[in-house]
Amino acid sequence: MFAFEKKSVEILKFGSSVLRDREDLPRAVGEIYRYVRDGHSVIAVVSAFEGETDALVGDAALFGAGPQNLYAPRYVALGDAAAAALLGVACDQAGLNATVLTPEQVDLRAEGPPSQASPVHLDREVFLRAVERCEVVIAQGFAAVGPHGDPVLLGRGGSDLTAVFFASALGLPRTRLIKDVDGVYDKDPAVYASVAARYDVVSYADALEVAGALVQPQAVERASADGIEIEVAKPSAGAATVVGPETQKPQRRAAKPRLRVGLAGCGIVGAGVADILSREGDDFDLCTVLVRDLRKKRPVSVRGAHIVTNLDAFFDEQLDIIVDVLSSGDIGLELTERAMAQGVDLVSANKQALAGRLEALEKTAQSSGAALLYSASVGGGAPMIETVQRVAAQEEIVRIDAIVNGTVNFILSELAAGADFKAGVEAAQIAGFAEADPSADLSGADAVAKARILGWNAFGDEIASDIPCDALDDNRRAEIARRPGVWRQITTVERRDGASRAQVAFARVEEGDFFADFAGERNGARIVTASGREVFVKGRGAGAVPTAHSICGDLGVLRRAQPRG
């Protein structure tokens, strides 16, 4: 997300306990995404995958490299560099605007033995420029540049030290270490589960005594010297143990029970959601899946769930949360109304079910105590709803211009590259952006529904359905062919003279315009306030991965709001 305002920057460190292998990358992306959608920029510090550092050290030892060898760090650090690069790839796939920086690029210098050096310098300006340009800045941990320009290592667990040093050098008050436990305990909870007590706050000195195997001691010592708080938490957690100047008595706490989830729809997006939920076994239990055809092959990640074909059977499962990724607006509306009336929390990507009905649905939800979250209904991986809500809470919004249909934007990009219309549609379908029947996209109906949802969140008004709307029909395609250039489908919602209105129209944008570089399936919005402030947001607007992460972001909100058992 891009905004003409001071950004809040959070440092998240991902170690091998949560990035055990490449299959765990979506878990890290989900954690990063939840901070970005809340308006933060993220600096992600990454360790090598589990076991890779040991393997690289073993390789070097075969050739006689001992702890003080000058050249072994160059090889051993490859594991952290590879993990950082792959996280960059995964963030891009999810629609996050990310960059990956090496120790050389940020001039992270360290002094001391080659395998146990201490960081002493960082080029702050390189980092600040990257944070201004991107939502996510990824940096490999553990490695730095020695006095003679050769790589050096920061000791075992050195990514913790990297994260602490970054916070200190950048003037940030804290860093968050993402671990496989939900904080610091007085005893190892894996061994003493029934008696281990968790600290909400623990002093640097006490952390050195009880958390030496969890947090690198050198990182704790550096944090103490520089006044940096260290937060220790699991992915998706709200609370964390804070390592700082003081200690509070640890408490034994019951674990939160897993939430029972029902998935309505199991197409491309539904399968992506099921796959992510399968990795969050401590938090969610996918109990049932609503489908149209029992005979259709289902993804491995839904095995064990009860597969049903009607809403009555679906609601018989006593669910805590329902996820709606149905393509049918009518069935989705019936499902949503029943969920709200029965007090069942709902996470929805079904814009046709929501558009024009949010006022009534939210009133029912308030009466029953249900939560209704629908980040994925507009923008895919671009957190438009959250950004609009955040800006509207700060000051009056007067206008939003947005690209809200990734499929149409992708087709326009294909046309600009010389493809004919049929080939552009087929390419969008092959890529998983367009449905087999793309009429809702091409007619503008999809954009109209999203405009109505944006209008409700910006102005608190239900905009009528008779929104002026251009279709990507033969006449429009002929005009685009006659006047080559950068064409975009722009959805506008605005409030003028006390009334809210919207339109969907095609426009030829000039170089330098915010929307000019939105190639492919990108979505984005320019939000203008009454004071003239402009806030921008962008990301991938179509495809299974960005939409699934948006849905799981809403699930994480519900999980963190759940009281402990």
Coordinates of C-alpha atoms in Angstrom, one line a residue:
M1 CA 0.0 0.0 0.0
F2 CA 1.2 3.5 -0.8
A3 CA 0.1 6.6 1.0
F4 CA 1.2 10.2 1.2
E5 CA 1.6 9.9 5.0
K6 CA 4.1 8.7 7.4
K7 CA 4.2 4.9 7.4
S8 CA 4.3 2.6 10.4
V9 CA 7.2 0.2 9.9
E10 CA 7.2 -3.3 11.5
I11 CA 10.1 -5.7 11.6
L12 CA 9.2 -9.3 11.4
K13 CA 11.8 -12.1 11.7
F14 CA 11.0 -15.5 10.3
G15 CA 13.2 -18.3 11.5
S16 CA 13.6 -22.0 10.5
S17 CA 11.1 -23.0 13.2
V18 CA 8.2 -21.5 11.2
L19 CA 9.9 -21.6 7.7
R20 CA 10.8 -25.3 8.0
D21 CA 10.7 -25.8 4.2
R22 CA 9.4 -24.1 1.0
E23 CA 5.9 -25.3 1.7
D24 CA 5.8 -23.0 4.7
L25 CA 6.3 -19.8 2.6
P26 CA 2.5 -19.1 2.4
R27 CA 2.4 -19.0 6.2
A28 CA 5.0 -16.2 6.2
V29 CA 3.3 -14.4 3.4
G30 CA 0.0 -14.5 5.3
E31 CA 1.7 -13.0 8.4
I32 CA 3.2 -10.2 6.3
Y33 CA -0.1 -9.6 4.5
R34 CA -2.0 -9.0 7.7
Y35 CA 0.4 -6.2 8.7
V36 CA 0.2 -4.6 5.2
R37 CA -3.6 -4.7 5.1
D38 CA -3.5 -2.9 8.5
G39 CA -1.5 -0.1 6.9
H40 CA 2.0 -1.0 8.0
S41 CA 5.1 -1.4 5.9
V42 CA 7.0 -4.6 6.7
I43 CA 10.7 -5.4 6.9
A44 CA 10.9 -9.2 6.9
V45 CA 14.2 -10.7 8.1
V46 CA 14.5 -14.3 6.9
S47 CA 16.6 -17.3 8.0
A48 CA 17.5 -20.4 6.0
F49 CA 15.0 -23.3 5.9
E50 CA 15.2 -25.9 8.7
G51 CA 18.4 -28.0 8.4
E52 CA 19.9 -26.1 5.5
T53 CA 22.5 -24.1 7.6
D54 CA 23.6 -27.4 9.2
A55 CA 23.9 -29.0 5.8
L56 CA 25.9 -26.1 4.4
V57 CA 28.2 -26.0 7.4
G58 CA 28.7 -29.8 7.0
D59 CA 29.6 -29.3 3.3
A60 CA 32.2 -26.7 4.2
A61 CA 33.6 -28.9 7.0
L62 CA 34.3 -31.6 4.4
F63 CA 36.9 -29.3 2.9
G64 CA 38.4 -28.5 6.2
A65 CA 36.6 -25.3 7.0
G66 CA 36.7 -24.5 10.7
P67 CA 34.8 -21.8 12.6
Q68 CA 37.4 -19.1 11.8
N69 CA 37.6 -19.9 8.1
L70 CA 37.4 -16.7 6.1
Y71 CA 35.5 -18.2 3.1
A72 CA 33.0 -20.6 4.7
P73 CA 30.5 -17.8 5.6
R74 CA 30.1 -17.0 1.9
Y75 CA 28.8 -20.6 1.3
V76 CA 26.9 -21.0 4.6
A77 CA 25.0 -17.7 4.0
L78 CA 23.6 -19.1 0.7
G79 CA 20.7 -20.8 2.7
D80 CA 19.5 -17.5 4.1
A81 CA 19.9 -15.7 0.7
A82 CA 17.8 -18.4 -1.0
A83 CA 15.0 -18.3 1.6
A84 CA 14.8 -14.5 1.3
A85 CA 14.7 -14.7 -2.5
L86 CA 11.9 -17.3 -2.4
L87 CA 9.9 -15.3 0.0
G88 CA 10.2 -12.4 -2.4
V89 CA 8.7 -14.6 -5.1
A90 CA 5.9 -15.8 -2.9
C91 CA 5.1 -12.2 -1.8
D92 CA 4.9 -11.1 -5.5
Q93 CA 2.6 -14.1 -6.3
A94 CA 0.3 -13.0 -3.5
G95 CA 0.2 -9.4 -4.9
L96 CA 2.4 -7.7 -2.3
N97 CA 4.8 -5.1 -3.6
A98 CA 8.1 -6.4 -2.3
T99 CA 11.8 -6.0 -2.8
V100 CA 14.7 -8.2 -1.6
L101 CA 17.9 -6.6 -0.2
T102 CA 21.2 -8.2 0.4
P103 CA 23.7 -7.3 3.2
E104 CA 25.9 -5.8 0.5
Q105 CA 23.1 -3.5 -0.8
V106 CA 22.3 -2.2 2.7
D107 CA 26.0 -2.1 3.7
L108 CA 25.4 -4.2 6.8
R109 CA 28.9 -4.3 8.2
A110 CA 30.1 -6.4 11.2
E111 CA 33.3 -6.9 13.1
G112 CA 34.7 -9.9 14.9
P113 CA 35.4 -13.6 14.1
P114 CA 34.0 -14.7 10.7
S115 CA 31.4 -17.0 12.2
Q116 CA 30.5 -14.9 15.3
A117 CA 30.7 -11.2 14.2
S118 CA 28.7 -8.3 15.6
P119 CA 26.9 -5.8 13.4
V120 CA 28.2 -2.2 13.6
H121 CA 26.8 -0.3 10.6
L122 CA 23.8 -0.1 8.3
D123 CA 23.0 2.3 5.4
R124 CA 19.7 3.7 6.7
E125 CA 19.0 5.6 3.5
V126 CA 18.9 2.5 1.4
F127 CA 16.3 1.0 3.7
L128 CA 14.2 4.1 4.0
R129 CA 14.1 4.5 0.2
A130 CA 13.0 0.8 -0.1
V131 CA 10.3 1.2 2.5
E132 CA 9.0 4.3 0.8
R133 CA 8.8 2.5 -2.5
C134 CA 7.5 -0.9 -1.4
E135 CA 5.1 -2.5 1.0
V136 CA 7.5 -5.2 2.0
V137 CA 11.3 -5.1 2.3
I138 CA 12.9 -8.6 2.6
A139 CA 16.4 -9.0 4.0
Q140 CA 18.4 -12.2 4.7
G141 CA 19.4 -12.6 8.3
F142 CA 22.5 -14.1 9.8
A143 CA 25.0 -12.6 7.3
A144 CA 26.9 -9.3 7.1
V145 CA 29.9 -7.8 5.4
G146 CA 33.2 -8.1 7.2
P147 CA 36.0 -5.4 7.5
H148 CA 37.6 -6.6 4.2
G149 CA 34.4 -7.0 2.2
D150 CA 34.0 -10.7 2.7
P151 CA 30.8 -12.2 4.1
V152 CA 30.7 -12.9 7.9
L153 CA 28.1 -14.6 10.1
L154 CA 26.4 -13.3 13.2
G155 CA 26.5 -16.6 15.1
R156 CA 23.9 -19.4 15.4
G157 CA 20.4 -17.8 15.6
G158 CA 22.0 -14.7 14.1
S159 CA 18.8 -13.6 12.3
D160 CA 17.5 -12.6 15.7
L161 CA 20.4 -10.3 16.0
T162 CA 19.9 -9.0 12.5
A163 CA 16.3 -8.0 13.3
V164 CA 17.3 -6.3 16.5
F165 CA 20.1 -4.4 14.9
F166 CA 17.8 -3.2 12.1
A167 CA 15.4 -1.8 14.6
S168 CA 18.1 0.0 16.4
A169 CA 19.8 1.4 13.3
L170 CA 16.4 2.5 11.9
G171 CA 15.2 4.1 15.1
L172 CA 12.3 1.7 15.5
P173 CA 11.2 0.7 19.1
R174 CA 10.7 -3.0 18.6
T175 CA 11.1 -6.1 16.4
R176 CA 8.8 -9.1 16.3
L177 CA 10.4 -12.6 16.2
I178 CA 8.0 -15.1 14.7
K179 CA 8.6 -18.5 16.3
D180 CA 6.8 -21.8 16.6
V181 CA 5.6 -21.0 20.2
D182 CA 3.4 -18.2 21.3
G183 CA 5.9 -16.5 23.6
V184 CA 8.5 -17.0 26.3
Y185 CA 7.7 -19.6 29.0
D186 CA 9.4 -20.3 32.3
K187 CA 9.8 -23.9 31.2
D188 CA 10.0 -25.5 27.8
P189 CA 6.2 -25.9 26.9
A190 CA 7.1 -28.8 24.6
V191 CA 8.4 -30.8 27.6
Y192 CA 6.3 -29.4 30.5
A193 CA 3.1 -28.6 28.7
S194 CA 0.9 -29.0 31.8
V195 CA 2.9 -26.7 34.1
A196 CA 4.7 -24.3 31.8
A197 CA 3.7 -20.7 32.4
R198 CA 3.9 -17.9 29.8
Y199 CA 5.3 -14.4 30.3
D200 CA 3.4 -11.4 29.0
V201 CA 6.4 -9.3 29.8
V202 CA 9.9 -10.6 30.7
S203 CA 13.1 -8.7 31.4
Y204 CA 16.2 -8.9 29.2
A205 CA 18.1 -10.6 32.1
D206 CA 15.4 -13.1 32.8
A207 CA 15.0 -13.8 29.1
L208 CA 18.7 -14.8 29.0
E209 CA 18.0 -17.3 31.7
V210 CA 14.8 -18.9 30.4
A211 CA 14.8 -18.2 26.6
G212 CA 18.4 -18.9 25.6
A213 CA 17.3 -21.7 23.2
L214 CA 14.4 -19.6 21.8
V215 CA 16.0 -16.2 21.2
Q216 CA 19.7 -15.7 20.5
P217 CA 21.5 -14.4 23.6
Q218 CA 23.5 -11.9 21.6
A219 CA 20.3 -10.5 20.2
V220 CA 18.8 -10.1 23.8
E221 CA 22.0 -8.4 25.0
R222 CA 22.0 -6.0 22.0
A223 CA 18.3 -5.2 22.5
S224 CA 19.0 -4.4 26.2
A225 CA 21.9 -2.1 25.3
D226 CA 20.0 -0.3 22.6
G227 CA 16.6 -0.2 24.4
I228 CA 14.8 -2.3 21.7
E229 CA 11.8 -4.4 22.7
I230 CA 11.7 -7.9 21.4
E231 CA 8.2 -9.4 20.8
V232 CA 8.1 -13.2 20.6
A233 CA 4.9 -14.7 19.0
K234 CA 3.5 -17.4 16.7
P235 CA 2.2 -16.5 13.3
S236 CA -1.3 -14.9 13.3
A237 CA -1.1 -14.3 17.0
G238 CA -2.3 -11.1 18.5
A239 CA -0.6 -11.2 21.9
A240 CA 3.2 -11.7 22.2
T241 CA 5.7 -11.9 25.0
V242 CA 7.5 -8.6 25.2
V243 CA 11.2 -8.8 26.2
G244 CA 12.1 -5.5 27.8
P245 CA 13.3 -3.8 31.0
E246 CA 10.8 -5.5 33.4
T247 CA 9.4 -8.9 34.3
Q248 CA 5.8 -9.7 35.1
K249 CA 4.9 -13.0 36.8
P250 CA 4.2 -15.7 34.2
Q251 CA 0.7 -17.2 34.0
R252 CA -0.6 -20.5 32.9
R253 CA -3.2 -20.1 30.1
A254 CA -5.6 -22.5 28.5
A255 CA -5.1 -22.8 24.7
K256 CA -7.6 -21.3 22.4
P257 CA -9.9 -24.0 20.9
R258 CA -9.7 -24.5 17.2
L259 CA -12.4 -22.8 15.2
R260 CA -14.8 -24.9 13.2
V261 CA -14.9 -23.6 9.6
G262 CA -17.3 -24.4 6.8
L263 CA -16.2 -23.6 3.2
A264 CA -18.9 -22.7 0.7
G265 CA -17.4 -23.3 -2.7
C266 CA -14.3 -25.3 -3.6
G267 CA -13.2 -23.9 -6.9
I268 CA -9.8 -22.3 -7.6
V269 CA -10.1 -19.8 -4.7
G270 CA -11.7 -22.3 -2.3
A271 CA -9.0 -24.8 -2.9
G272 CA -6.4 -22.1 -2.1
V273 CA -8.2 -21.3 1.2
A274 CA -8.4 -25.0 2.1
D275 CA -4.7 -25.4 1.5
I276 CA -3.8 -22.5 3.8
L277 CA -6.2 -23.7 6.5
S278 CA -4.5 -27.2 6.3
R279 CA -1.3 -25.5 7.5
E280 CA -3.0 -23.8 10.4
G281 CA -4.1 -26.9 12.3
D282 CA -3.7 -25.3 15.7
D283 CA -6.2 -22.6 14.8
F284 CA -8.8 -23.9 12.4
D285 CA -10.6 -27.1 11.7
L286 CA -12.1 -27.4 8.2
C287 CA -15.2 -29.4 9.0
T288 CA -17.5 -29.2 6.0
V289 CA -17.4 -28.1 2.3
L290 CA -20.5 -27.0 0.3
V291 CA -20.2 -28.1 -3.4
R292 CA -22.5 -28.5 -6.4
D293 CA -21.1 -31.8 -7.6
L294 CA -20.1 -34.6 -5.2
R295 CA -18.4 -36.5 -8.0
K296 CA -15.8 -33.8 -8.8
K297 CA -12.3 -34.5 -7.6
R298 CA -11.4 -32.4 -4.5
P299 CA -8.0 -31.1 -3.4
V300 CA -6.1 -33.2 -0.8
S301 CA -6.4 -30.4 1.8
V302 CA -10.2 -31.0 2.1
R303 CA -9.8 -34.7 3.1
G304 CA -11.6 -35.4 6.4
A305 CA -14.1 -32.6 5.8
H306 CA -17.8 -33.5 5.3
I307 CA -18.7 -32.7 1.7
V308 CA -22.4 -31.6 1.3
T309 CA -24.5 -30.2 -1.5
N310 CA -27.3 -28.3 0.3
L311 CA -27.4 -25.4 2.8
D312 CA -29.4 -27.4 5.4
A313 CA -26.7 -30.0 5.7
F314 CA -24.0 -27.3 5.7
F315 CA -25.6 -25.4 8.7
D316 CA -26.1 -28.7 10.6
E317 CA -22.3 -28.8 11.3
Q318 CA -22.4 -26.2 14.2
L319 CA -19.8 -24.0 12.6
D320 CA -18.0 -21.1 14.2
I321 CA -17.1 -19.4 10.8
I322 CA -18.3 -19.8 7.3
V323 CA -16.2 -18.8 4.3
D324 CA -18.2 -17.9 1.1
V325 CA -16.3 -18.3 -2.1
L326 CA -19.4 -19.2 -4.2
S327 CA -19.8 -18.0 -7.7
S328 CA -23.6 -17.7 -7.2
G329 CA -24.9 -14.4 -5.7
D330 CA -28.3 -15.8 -5.0
I331 CA -27.1 -18.8 -3.0
G332 CA -24.4 -16.7 -1.4
L333 CA -27.1 -14.2 -0.2
E334 CA -29.2 -17.0 1.3
L335 CA -26.2 -18.4 3.0
T336 CA -25.2 -14.9 4.3
E337 CA -28.6 -14.1 5.6
R338 CA -28.8 -17.4 7.5
A339 CA -25.4 -17.0 8.9
M340 CA -26.1 -13.5 10.2
A341 CA -29.4 -14.5 11.6
Q342 CA -27.9 -17.5 13.5
G343 CA -24.9 -15.6 14.8
V344 CA -22.3 -17.4 12.7
D345 CA -19.3 -15.4 11.7
L346 CA -18.9 -15.0 7.9
V347 CA -15.9 -14.3 5.7
S348 CA -17.1 -13.5 2.2
A349 CA -15.6 -13.0 -1.3
N350 CA -19.1 -13.0 -2.8
K351 CA -19.5 -9.4 -4.0
Q352 CA -22.8 -10.2 -5.8
A353 CA -24.3 -11.4 -2.5
L354 CA -23.2 -8.3 -0.6
A355 CA -23.6 -5.4 -3.0
G356 CA -26.6 -3.2 -2.1
R357 CA -27.4 -5.3 1.0
L358 CA -24.6 -4.4 3.5
E359 CA -26.8 -2.1 5.6
A360 CA -29.4 -4.8 6.2
L361 CA -26.8 -7.5 6.7
E362 CA -24.8 -5.5 9.2
K363 CA -27.9 -4.7 11.2
T364 CA -28.8 -8.4 11.4
A365 CA -25.2 -9.2 12.3
Q366 CA -25.2 -6.6 15.1
S367 CA -28.4 -8.1 16.5
S368 CA -27.2 -11.7 16.5
G369 CA -23.6 -11.0 17.5
A370 CA -22.1 -12.3 14.2
A371 CA -19.1 -10.8 12.4
L372 CA -19.3 -10.0 8.7
L373 CA -15.9 -9.6 7.0
Y374 CA -15.5 -9.3 3.3
S375 CA -12.0 -8.0 2.4
A376 CA -11.7 -10.3 -0.6
S377 CA -14.9 -9.1 -2.2
V378 CA -13.1 -6.1 -3.6
G379 CA -9.4 -5.9 -4.7
G380 CA -8.2 -9.5 -4.3
G381 CA -4.8 -9.0 -2.7
A382 CA -5.1 -5.2 -2.7
P383 CA -6.6 -4.3 0.7
M384 CA -9.0 -1.8 -0.6
I385 CA -11.8 -2.3 2.0
E386 CA -9.4 -1.9 4.9
T387 CA -7.7 1.1 3.4
V388 CA -11.1 2.8 2.7
Q389 CA -12.3 2.0 6.2
R390 CA -9.1 3.4 7.8
V391 CA -9.2 6.6 5.8
A392 CA -12.9 7.1 6.4
A393 CA -12.3 6.8 10.1
Q394 CA -9.7 9.6 9.9
E395 CA -11.5 12.1 7.6
E396 CA -14.2 12.5 5.0
I397 CA -13.6 10.8 1.7
V398 CA -15.0 12.6 -1.4
R399 CA -13.9 10.4 -4.3
I400 CA -12.4 7.0 -5.1
D401 CA -11.0 6.1 -8.5
A402 CA -10.1 2.4 -8.8
I403 CA -9.3 -0.6 -11.0
V404 CA -11.4 -3.3 -9.4
N405 CA -11.6 -6.0 -12.0
G406 CA -8.3 -7.9 -12.5
T407 CA -9.7 -10.0 -15.3
V408 CA -10.6 -7.0 -17.5
N409 CA -7.3 -5.3 -16.7
F410 CA -5.5 -8.5 -17.8
I411 CA -7.4 -8.6 -21.0
L412 CA -6.7 -4.9 -21.8
S413 CA -3.0 -5.6 -21.2
E414 CA -3.1 -8.6 -23.6
L415 CA -4.8 -6.4 -26.2
A416 CA -2.1 -3.7 -25.8
A417 CA 0.5 -6.4 -26.4
G418 CA -1.1 -7.3 -29.7
A419 CA -3.3 -10.2 -28.8
D420 CA -6.8 -10.4 -30.3
F421 CA -9.8 -10.4 -27.9
K422 CA -10.5 -14.1 -28.0
A423 CA -6.9 -14.9 -27.2
G424 CA -6.9 -12.4 -24.4
V425 CA -9.9 -13.9 -22.7
E426 CA -8.5 -17.4 -23.1
A427 CA -5.2 -16.3 -21.6
A428 CA -7.1 -14.9 -18.6
Q429 CA -9.0 -18.2 -18.2
I430 CA -5.9 -20.3 -18.4
A431 CA -4.2 -18.1 -15.8
G432 CA -7.2 -18.6 -13.5
F433 CA -8.3 -15.0 -13.6
A434 CA -11.5 -15.4 -15.6
E435 CA -14.4 -17.8 -15.2
A436 CA -15.5 -20.2 -17.9
D437 CA -18.3 -17.7 -18.5
P438 CA -16.6 -14.2 -18.2
S439 CA -19.8 -12.2 -18.9
A440 CA -19.9 -10.6 -15.4
D441 CA -16.4 -9.2 -16.0
L442 CA -16.9 -8.1 -19.6
S443 CA -20.3 -6.5 -19.0
G444 CA -19.1 -4.5 -16.1
A445 CA -21.5 -6.2 -13.6
D446 CA -18.6 -7.3 -11.4
A447 CA -17.2 -3.8 -11.2
V448 CA -20.6 -2.3 -10.5
A449 CA -21.1 -4.7 -7.5
K450 CA -17.6 -3.7 -6.2
A451 CA -18.4 0.0 -6.6
R452 CA -21.5 -0.4 -4.4
I453 CA -19.4 -2.1 -1.7
L454 CA -16.7 0.6 -1.9
G455 CA -19.4 3.3 -1.7
W456 CA -21.0 1.8 1.5
N457 CA -17.6 1.7 3.2
A458 CA -16.6 5.2 2.1
F459 CA -19.9 7.0 2.6
G460 CA -22.2 4.8 4.5
D461 CA -24.7 4.9 1.6
E462 CA -26.1 2.0 -0.4
I463 CA -25.6 3.3 -4.0
A464 CA -28.4 2.2 -6.3
S465 CA -27.8 -0.5 -8.8
D466 CA -28.4 1.6 -11.9
I467 CA -24.8 2.7 -12.1
P468 CA -23.6 4.0 -15.6
C469 CA -21.4 1.2 -16.9
D470 CA -19.3 0.6 -20.0
A471 CA -19.0 -3.0 -21.3
L472 CA -16.0 -4.4 -23.0
D473 CA -18.1 -5.0 -26.1
D474 CA -17.4 -4.8 -29.8
N475 CA -17.7 -1.0 -30.0
R476 CA -15.4 -0.5 -27.1
R477 CA -12.8 -3.0 -28.5
A478 CA -13.0 -1.2 -31.8
E479 CA -12.3 2.1 -30.2
I480 CA -9.3 0.7 -28.3
A481 CA -8.0 -0.7 -31.6
R482 CA -8.4 2.7 -33.3
R483 CA -6.7 4.6 -30.5
P484 CA -3.8 2.5 -29.2
G485 CA -2.3 3.3 -25.8
V486 CA -2.8 2.4 -22.2
W487 CA -6.5 1.7 -21.5
R488 CA -8.0 1.0 -18.1
Q489 CA -11.5 0.3 -16.8
I490 CA -11.9 2.9 -14.1
T491 CA -14.5 2.6 -11.4
T492 CA -15.4 5.8 -9.7
V493 CA -17.4 6.4 -6.5
E494 CA -17.9 9.9 -5.1
R495 CA -20.0 12.0 -2.8
R496 CA -21.2 15.3 -4.1
D497 CA -23.9 17.6 -2.9
G498 CA -24.9 15.1 -0.2
A499 CA -25.4 12.3 -2.7
S500 CA -23.3 9.2 -3.4
R501 CA -22.9 8.0 -7.0
A502 CA -20.7 5.8 -9.1
Q503 CA -19.8 4.9 -12.6
V504 CA -17.7 2.3 -14.5
A505 CA -16.0 3.6 -17.7
F506 CA -13.0 2.9 -19.9
A507 CA -10.3 5.6 -20.1
R508 CA -7.1 6.1 -22.0
V509 CA -4.5 7.1 -19.4
E510 CA -1.4 9.0 -20.0
E511 CA 2.2 8.1 -18.9
G512 CA 2.8 9.1 -15.3
D513 CA -0.8 8.6 -14.2
F514 CA -1.1 6.3 -11.2
F515 CA -3.0 3.7 -13.2
A516 CA -0.6 3.7 -16.1
D517 CA 1.7 0.9 -14.8
F518 CA -1.1 -1.4 -13.7
A519 CA -0.4 -4.2 -16.1
G520 CA -1.9 -7.7 -16.0
E521 CA -4.3 -8.5 -13.2
R522 CA -3.4 -5.6 -11.0
N523 CA -6.0 -3.7 -9.0
G524 CA -5.6 -0.4 -7.2
A525 CA -7.3 2.7 -5.9
R526 CA -6.7 6.4 -5.4
I527 CA -8.7 7.7 -2.4
V528 CA -9.2 11.5 -2.2
T529 CA -10.3 13.2 1.1
A530 CA -12.0 16.5 1.7
S531 CA -8.7 18.0 2.7
G532 CA -7.1 17.0 -0.6
R533 CA -5.0 14.2 0.8
E534 CA -4.5 11.3 -1.5
V535 CA -4.0 7.7 -0.4
F536 CA -3.1 4.9 -2.8
V537 CA -3.4 1.1 -2.6
K538 CA -2.5 -1.5 -5.1
G539 CA -2.0 -5.3 -5.5
R540 CA -3.0 -8.3 -7.5
G541 CA -6.7 -8.2 -8.0
A542 CA -7.4 -11.7 -9.5
G543 CA -6.2 -15.2 -9.0
A544 CA -6.4 -17.9 -6.3
V545 CA -3.4 -16.9 -4.2
P546 CA -4.1 -13.2 -3.6
T547 CA -7.8 -13.8 -2.9
A548 CA -7.1 -16.7 -0.6
H549 CA -4.6 -14.6 1.4
S550 CA -7.2 -11.8 1.7
I551 CA -9.8 -14.3 3.0
C552 CA -7.3 -15.8 5.5
G553 CA -6.5 -12.3 6.6
D554 CA -10.1 -12.0 7.7
L555 CA -10.0 -15.4 9.4
G556 CA -7.0 -14.2 11.3
V557 CA -8.9 -11.2 12.6
L558 CA -11.6 -13.6 13.9
R559 CA -9.1 -15.9 15.4
R560 CA -7.3 -13.2 17.3
A561 CA -10.6 -11.9 18.7
Q562 CA -11.5 -15.3 20.1
P563 CA -11.1 -15.6 23.9
R564 CA -9.0 -18.4 25.3
G565 CA -10.8 -21.5 26.4

